[in-house]
């Protein structure tokens, strides 16, 4: 099958084979790299959001709570709770297209509000954060009722005494808060305890879609460049190899039928040019041999030439 193809077709098939193997191996490696890059980009955004939420929490503790602490004794005000402030600001950020896919949650082992209760995965993260050699954050994929999520988690640690005014004992907590949530939940916290985890999540499909788009664009560019390369190689091959060889084949055919004056035209000084020189020397040698044979034949008795 291959023996019936011309040089251009053989080179094209060879390049296509190399391209298919290269695109397969490169596509797998590139897909993994782009997935990692997409995760890293989303992680960077999530961590920036988390730092923003921590700044809002700190502002609430330092600036808001002291200003309205007297009012909160009479009536519980959610604005004094750092978690409430963080979630409120995050809802504002979600109105931006850049952050509309993100979600924010503060999961606590023993929360005041039952809706903040940590689930099984979140509780396991809190346990990991409590370990001595635990990293400062975790990021991974998790399953949820709405689909697979990519999450970044950091610990929530009690670092300020002001937080204990509401969560150490029911007696120290604002009466209005105890009346609203009861005396059973959200108490017993201690300074430097890790009581929960901050989690920012984004649908896993967002990660994969972003990586897939980058992969398709990159593979499209590679395919376009390779197609141009094949066209250029075929053009170069046809002009500088195939055409000279075809001319030499036609000249060799003429010489083989007795036209010893037919000359092999030299177009370049490369290997094809050297082959042309060799054919011309062979033609001259053949021409000289034919002339000698003709002279010897004419010198024999009975030849056309007289002595």
GROMACS .gro file of C-alpha atoms in nm:
model
  307
    1UNK     CA    1   0.000   0.000   0.000
    2UNK     CA    2   0.270   0.252   0.102
    3UNK     CA    3   0.489   0.154  -0.193
    4UNK     CA    4   0.224   0.289  -0.432
    5UNK     CA    5   0.220   0.635  -0.270
    6UNK     CA    6   0.438   0.923  -0.382
    7UNK     CA    7   0.685   1.100  -0.154
    8UNK     CA    8   0.446   1.383  -0.066
    9UNK     CA    9   0.176   1.141   0.045
   10UNK     CA   10   0.425   0.935   0.246
   11UNK     CA   11   0.555   1.247   0.423
   12UNK     CA   12   0.198   1.361   0.493
   13UNK     CA   13   0.105   1.024   0.644
   14UNK     CA   14   0.422   1.025   0.854
   15UNK     CA   15   0.354   1.376   0.983
   16UNK     CA   16  -0.009   1.289   1.057
   17UNK     CA   17   0.103   0.984   1.254
   18UNK     CA   18   0.349   1.193   1.454
   19UNK     CA   19   0.082   1.457   1.509
   20UNK     CA   20  -0.180   1.206   1.630
   21UNK     CA   21   0.062   1.049   1.879
   22UNK     CA   22   0.185   1.390   1.991
   23UNK     CA   23  -0.164   1.538   2.027
   24UNK     CA   24  -0.280   1.235   2.226
   25UNK     CA   25   0.010   1.244   2.471
   26UNK     CA   26   0.022   1.623   2.480
   27UNK     CA   27  -0.356   1.649   2.518
   28UNK     CA   28  -0.353   1.426   2.826
   29UNK     CA   29  -0.067   1.620   2.986
   30UNK     CA   30  -0.216   1.955   2.882
   31UNK     CA   31  -0.559   1.860   3.016
   32UNK     CA   32  -0.412   1.784   3.356
   33UNK     CA   33  -0.209   2.103   3.352
   34UNK     CA   34  -0.508   2.317   3.254
   35UNK     CA   35  -0.725   2.152   3.521
   36UNK     CA   36  -0.457   2.234   3.776
   37UNK     CA   37  -0.429   2.590   3.643
   38UNK     CA   38  -0.806   2.640   3.657
   39UNK     CA   39  -0.815   2.508   4.013
   40UNK     CA   40  -0.526   2.736   4.109
   41UNK     CA   41  -0.703   3.038   3.960
   42UNK     CA   42  -1.029   2.959   4.139
   43UNK     CA   43  -0.839   2.888   4.461
   44UNK     CA   44  -0.673   3.228   4.436
   45UNK     CA   45  -1.012   3.396   4.392
   46UNK     CA   46  -1.161   3.196   4.678
   47UNK     CA   47  -0.878   3.284   4.914
   48UNK     CA   48  -0.914   3.651   4.827
   49UNK     CA   49  -1.284   3.625   4.908
   50UNK     CA   50  -1.204   3.448   5.232
   51UNK     CA   51  -0.961   3.722   5.332
   52UNK     CA   52  -1.232   3.975   5.253
   53UNK     CA   53  -1.479   3.789   5.473
   54UNK     CA   54  -1.225   3.778   5.757
   55UNK     CA   55  -1.170   4.151   5.720
   56UNK     CA   56  -1.547   4.205   5.745
   57UNK     CA   57  -1.563   3.982   6.054
   58UNK     CA   58  -1.279   4.173   6.216
   59UNK     CA   59  -1.441   4.506   6.134
   60UNK     CA   60  -1.765   4.387   6.293
   61UNK     CA   61  -1.587   4.282   6.612
   62UNK     CA   62  -1.374   4.597   6.639
   63UNK     CA   63  -1.610   4.868   6.513
   64UNK     CA   64  -1.972   4.759   6.492
   65UNK     CA   65  -2.022   4.551   6.807
   66UNK     CA   66  -1.885   4.811   7.053
   67UNK     CA   67  -2.107   5.082   6.904
   68UNK     CA   68  -2.434   4.892   6.943
   69UNK     CA   69  -2.354   4.662   7.234
   70UNK     CA   70  -2.593   4.848   7.467
   71UNK     CA   71  -2.881   4.809   7.221
   72UNK     CA   72  -2.806   4.439   7.177
   73UNK     CA   73  -2.856   4.385   7.547
   74UNK     CA   74  -3.218   4.490   7.506
   75UNK     CA   75  -3.277   4.333   7.164
   76UNK     CA   76  -3.058   4.083   6.982
   77UNK     CA   77  -2.909   4.250   6.672
   78UNK     CA   78  -2.763   4.013   6.408
   79UNK     CA   79  -2.546   4.301   6.282
   80UNK     CA   80  -2.323   4.244   6.586
   81UNK     CA   81  -2.244   3.887   6.475
   82UNK     CA   82  -1.931   3.860   6.255
   83UNK     CA   83  -2.075   3.563   6.068
   84UNK     CA   84  -2.389   3.759   5.977
   85UNK     CA   85  -2.183   4.051   5.846
   86UNK     CA   86  -1.962   3.820   5.639
   87UNK     CA   87  -2.259   3.642   5.480
   88UNK     CA   88  -2.432   3.973   5.407
   89UNK     CA   89  -2.127   4.118   5.232
   90UNK     CA   90  -2.077   3.794   5.040
   91UNK     CA   91  -2.431   3.814   4.903
   92UNK     CA   92  -2.343   4.156   4.764
   93UNK     CA   93  -2.029   4.014   4.601
   94UNK     CA   94  -2.235   3.735   4.442
   95UNK     CA   95  -2.414   3.996   4.231
   96UNK     CA   96  -2.088   4.033   4.036
   97UNK     CA   97  -2.052   3.795   3.736
   98UNK     CA   98  -1.701   3.706   3.854
   99UNK     CA   99  -1.831   3.562   4.182
  100UNK     CA  100  -2.188   3.453   4.110
  101UNK     CA  101  -2.089   3.083   4.105
  102UNK     CA  102  -1.918   3.100   4.446
  103UNK     CA  103  -2.088   3.017   4.775
  104UNK     CA  104  -1.976   3.091   5.130
  105UNK     CA  105  -2.047   2.903   5.451
  106UNK     CA  106  -1.925   2.907   5.809
  107UNK     CA  107  -1.980   2.559   5.950
  108UNK     CA  108  -1.950   2.524   6.329
  109UNK     CA  109  -1.953   2.213   6.549
  110UNK     CA  110  -2.163   2.380   6.818
  111UNK     CA  111  -2.333   2.681   6.656
  112UNK     CA  112  -2.582   2.923   6.803
  113UNK     CA  113  -2.796   2.902   6.489
  114UNK     CA  114  -2.874   2.538   6.394
  115UNK     CA  115  -2.847   2.616   6.022
  116UNK     CA  116  -2.472   2.668   6.074
  117UNK     CA  117  -2.426   2.313   6.207
  118UNK     CA  118  -2.136   2.135   6.040
  119UNK     CA  119  -2.219   1.830   5.833
  120UNK     CA  120  -2.011   1.511   5.833
  121UNK     CA  121  -1.748   1.636   5.588
  122UNK     CA  122  -1.724   1.977   5.752
  123UNK     CA  123  -1.688   1.816   6.097
  124UNK     CA  124  -1.406   1.597   5.963
  125UNK     CA  125  -1.232   1.908   5.829
  126UNK     CA  126  -1.257   2.073   6.171
  127UNK     CA  127  -1.105   1.761   6.328
  128UNK     CA  128  -0.817   1.775   6.079
  129UNK     CA  129  -0.759   2.142   6.153
  130UNK     CA  130  -0.727   2.058   6.523
  131UNK     CA  131  -0.436   1.823   6.455
  132UNK     CA  132  -0.093   1.961   6.546
  133UNK     CA  133   0.061   1.925   6.198
  134UNK     CA  134  -0.251   2.028   6.006
  135UNK     CA  135  -0.211   2.270   5.712
  136UNK     CA  136  -0.380   2.610   5.723
  137UNK     CA  137  -0.624   2.518   5.448
  138UNK     CA  138  -0.772   2.227   5.254
  139UNK     CA  139  -0.905   2.222   4.900
  140UNK     CA  140  -1.071   1.930   4.726
  141UNK     CA  141  -1.391   1.814   4.554
  142UNK     CA  142  -1.705   1.710   4.739
  143UNK     CA  143  -2.051   1.585   4.649
  144UNK     CA  144  -2.361   1.791   4.721
  145UNK     CA  145  -2.732   1.770   4.635
  146UNK     CA  146  -2.673   2.026   4.361
  147UNK     CA  147  -2.377   1.841   4.210
  148UNK     CA  148  -2.005   1.813   4.263
  149UNK     CA  149  -1.832   2.111   4.426
  150UNK     CA  150  -1.474   2.231   4.445
  151UNK     CA  151  -1.413   2.381   4.789
  152UNK     CA  152  -1.145   2.565   4.987
  153UNK     CA  153  -1.164   2.545   5.366
  154UNK     CA  154  -0.988   2.729   5.648
  155UNK     CA  155  -1.034   2.694   6.025
  156UNK     CA  156  -1.239   2.929   6.239
  157UNK     CA  157  -1.043   2.990   6.557
  158UNK     CA  158  -1.139   3.199   6.859
  159UNK     CA  159  -0.857   3.452   6.881
  160UNK     CA  160  -1.029   3.741   7.057
  161UNK     CA  161  -1.181   3.761   7.400
  162UNK     CA  162  -1.470   3.968   7.262
  163UNK     CA  163  -1.611   3.657   7.090
  164UNK     CA  164  -1.653   3.483   7.425
  165UNK     CA  165  -1.894   3.748   7.552
  166UNK     CA  166  -2.167   3.571   7.355
  167UNK     CA  167  -2.038   3.213   7.348
  168UNK     CA  168  -1.868   3.127   7.676
  169UNK     CA  169  -2.173   3.079   7.903
  170UNK     CA  170  -2.544   3.165   7.874
  171UNK     CA  171  -2.505   3.399   8.170
  172UNK     CA  172  -2.251   3.619   7.985
  173UNK     CA  173  -2.446   3.618   7.658
  174UNK     CA  174  -2.701   3.891   7.576
  175UNK     CA  175  -3.038   3.795   7.722
  176UNK     CA  176  -3.214   3.867   7.393
  177UNK     CA  177  -2.987   3.617   7.213
  178UNK     CA  178  -3.049   3.348   7.475
  179UNK     CA  179  -3.422   3.407   7.447
  180UNK     CA  180  -3.403   3.369   7.068
  181UNK     CA  181  -3.175   3.065   7.040
  182UNK     CA  182  -3.193   2.904   7.383
  183UNK     CA  183  -2.927   2.801   7.633
  184UNK     CA  184  -2.822   2.472   7.474
  185UNK     CA  185  -2.632   2.574   7.161
  186UNK     CA  186  -2.339   2.798   7.085
  187UNK     CA  187  -2.178   2.801   7.430
  188UNK     CA  188  -1.869   2.652   7.589
  189UNK     CA  189  -1.628   2.811   7.341
  190UNK     CA  190  -1.278   2.886   7.468
  191UNK     CA  191  -1.000   3.116   7.358
  192UNK     CA  192  -0.781   2.967   7.078
  193UNK     CA  193  -1.029   2.683   7.018
  194UNK     CA  194  -1.098   2.582   6.658
  195UNK     CA  195  -1.476   2.574   6.658
  196UNK     CA  196  -1.555   2.543   6.286
  197UNK     CA  197  -1.443   2.603   5.930
  198UNK     CA  198  -1.489   2.866   5.664
  199UNK     CA  199  -1.572   2.712   5.328
  200UNK     CA  200  -1.593   2.876   4.989
  201UNK     CA  201  -1.727   2.648   4.714
  202UNK     CA  202  -1.774   2.665   4.340
  203UNK     CA  203  -1.940   2.406   4.112
  204UNK     CA  204  -1.684   2.158   3.985
  205UNK     CA  205  -1.828   2.200   3.636
  206UNK     CA  206  -1.699   2.557   3.642
  207UNK     CA  207  -1.345   2.423   3.691
  208UNK     CA  208  -1.378   2.161   3.418
  209UNK     CA  209  -1.553   2.394   3.173
  210UNK     CA  210  -1.283   2.657   3.211
  211UNK     CA  211  -1.010   2.396   3.159
  212UNK     CA  212  -1.196   2.240   2.863
  213UNK     CA  213  -1.229   2.574   2.686
  214UNK     CA  214  -0.858   2.643   2.730
  215UNK     CA  215  -0.776   2.291   2.607
  216UNK     CA  216  -0.991   2.327   2.295
  217UNK     CA  217  -0.839   2.666   2.213
  218UNK     CA  218  -0.486   2.533   2.261
  219UNK     CA  219  -0.549   2.218   2.056
  220UNK     CA  220  -0.713   2.430   1.787
  221UNK     CA  221  -0.404   2.649   1.764
  222UNK     CA  222  -0.177   2.343   1.751
  223UNK     CA  223  -0.393   2.184   1.480
  224UNK     CA  224  -0.388   2.503   1.273
  225UNK     CA  225  -0.011   2.538   1.305
  226UNK     CA  226   0.036   2.171   1.214
  227UNK     CA  227  -0.191   2.203   0.909
  228UNK     CA  228   0.014   2.500   0.788
  229UNK     CA  229   0.332   2.301   0.853
  230UNK     CA  230   0.202   2.010   0.642
  231UNK     CA  231   0.116   2.246   0.354
  232UNK     CA  232   0.459   2.411   0.370
  233UNK     CA  233   0.640   2.074   0.388
  234UNK     CA  234   0.443   1.941   0.094
  235UNK     CA  235   0.508   2.258  -0.107
  236UNK     CA  236   0.881   2.245  -0.027
  237UNK     CA  237   0.897   1.872  -0.099
  238UNK     CA  238   0.715   1.907  -0.430
  239UNK     CA  239   0.925   2.201  -0.545
  240UNK     CA  240   1.272   2.099  -0.431
  241UNK     CA  241   1.255   1.718  -0.430
  242UNK     CA  242   0.964   1.572  -0.627
  243UNK     CA  243   0.988   1.800  -0.934
  244UNK     CA  244   1.368   1.762  -0.975
  245UNK     CA  245   1.337   1.386  -0.934
  246UNK     CA  246   1.059   1.374  -1.193
  247UNK     CA  247   1.276   1.575  -1.435
  248UNK     CA  248   1.568   1.341  -1.374
  249UNK     CA  249   1.342   1.041  -1.430
  250UNK     CA  250   1.221   1.188  -1.760
  251UNK     CA  251   1.580   1.264  -1.869
  252UNK     CA  252   1.695   0.918  -1.764
  253UNK     CA  253   1.412   0.771  -1.972
  254UNK     CA  254   1.528   0.973  -2.273
  255UNK     CA  255   1.890   0.864  -2.223
  256UNK     CA  256   1.783   0.500  -2.192
  257UNK     CA  257   1.618   0.520  -2.535
  258UNK     CA  258   1.937   0.648  -2.697
  259UNK     CA  259   1.921   1.025  -2.655
  260UNK     CA  260   2.266   1.065  -2.496
  261UNK     CA  261   2.257   1.441  -2.548
  262UNK     CA  262   1.973   1.482  -2.301
  263UNK     CA  263   2.116   1.666  -1.999
  264UNK     CA  264   2.013   1.646  -1.634
  265UNK     CA  265   1.936   2.001  -1.519
  266UNK     CA  266   2.083   2.099  -1.182
  267UNK     CA  267   1.859   2.320  -0.964
  268UNK     CA  268   2.041   2.324  -0.630
  269UNK     CA  269   2.359   2.227  -0.449
  270UNK     CA  270   2.193   1.997  -0.197
  271UNK     CA  271   2.167   1.618  -0.207
  272UNK     CA  272   1.935   1.634  -0.508
  273UNK     CA  273   2.190   1.855  -0.684
  274UNK     CA  274   2.467   1.605  -0.609
  275UNK     CA  275   2.248   1.330  -0.748
  276UNK     CA  276   2.202   1.540  -1.063
  277UNK     CA  277   2.581   1.574  -1.099
  278UNK     CA  278   2.617   1.198  -1.061
  279UNK     CA  279   2.358   1.136  -1.330
  280UNK     CA  280   2.530   1.384  -1.562
  281UNK     CA  281   2.864   1.209  -1.509
  282UNK     CA  282   2.695   0.877  -1.575
  283UNK     CA  283   2.542   1.021  -1.894
  284UNK     CA  284   2.881   1.147  -2.011
  285UNK     CA  285   3.041   0.813  -1.929
  286UNK     CA  286   2.766   0.635  -2.119
  287UNK     CA  287   2.804   0.876  -2.411
  288UNK     CA  288   3.182   0.821  -2.420
  289UNK     CA  289   3.135   0.445  -2.397
  290UNK     CA  290   2.886   0.450  -2.682
  291UNK     CA  291   3.124   0.657  -2.892
  292UNK     CA  292   3.409   0.413  -2.826
  293UNK     CA  293   3.186   0.123  -2.917
  294UNK     CA  294   3.087   0.298  -3.236
  295UNK     CA  295   3.451   0.368  -3.329
  296UNK     CA  296   3.554   0.012  -3.252
  297UNK     CA  297   3.271  -0.123  -3.460
  298UNK     CA  298   3.364   0.099  -3.752
  299UNK     CA  299   3.728  -0.014  -3.737
  300UNK     CA  300   3.644  -0.381  -3.770
  301UNK     CA  301   3.676  -0.551  -4.113
  302UNK     CA  302   3.362  -0.500  -4.305
  303UNK     CA  303   3.287  -0.180  -4.120
  304UNK     CA  304   3.160   0.125  -4.296
  305UNK     CA  305   3.492   0.310  -4.245
  306UNK     CA  306   3.785   0.232  -4.490
  307UNK     CA  307   4.139   0.178  -4.353
   0.00000   0.00000   0.00000
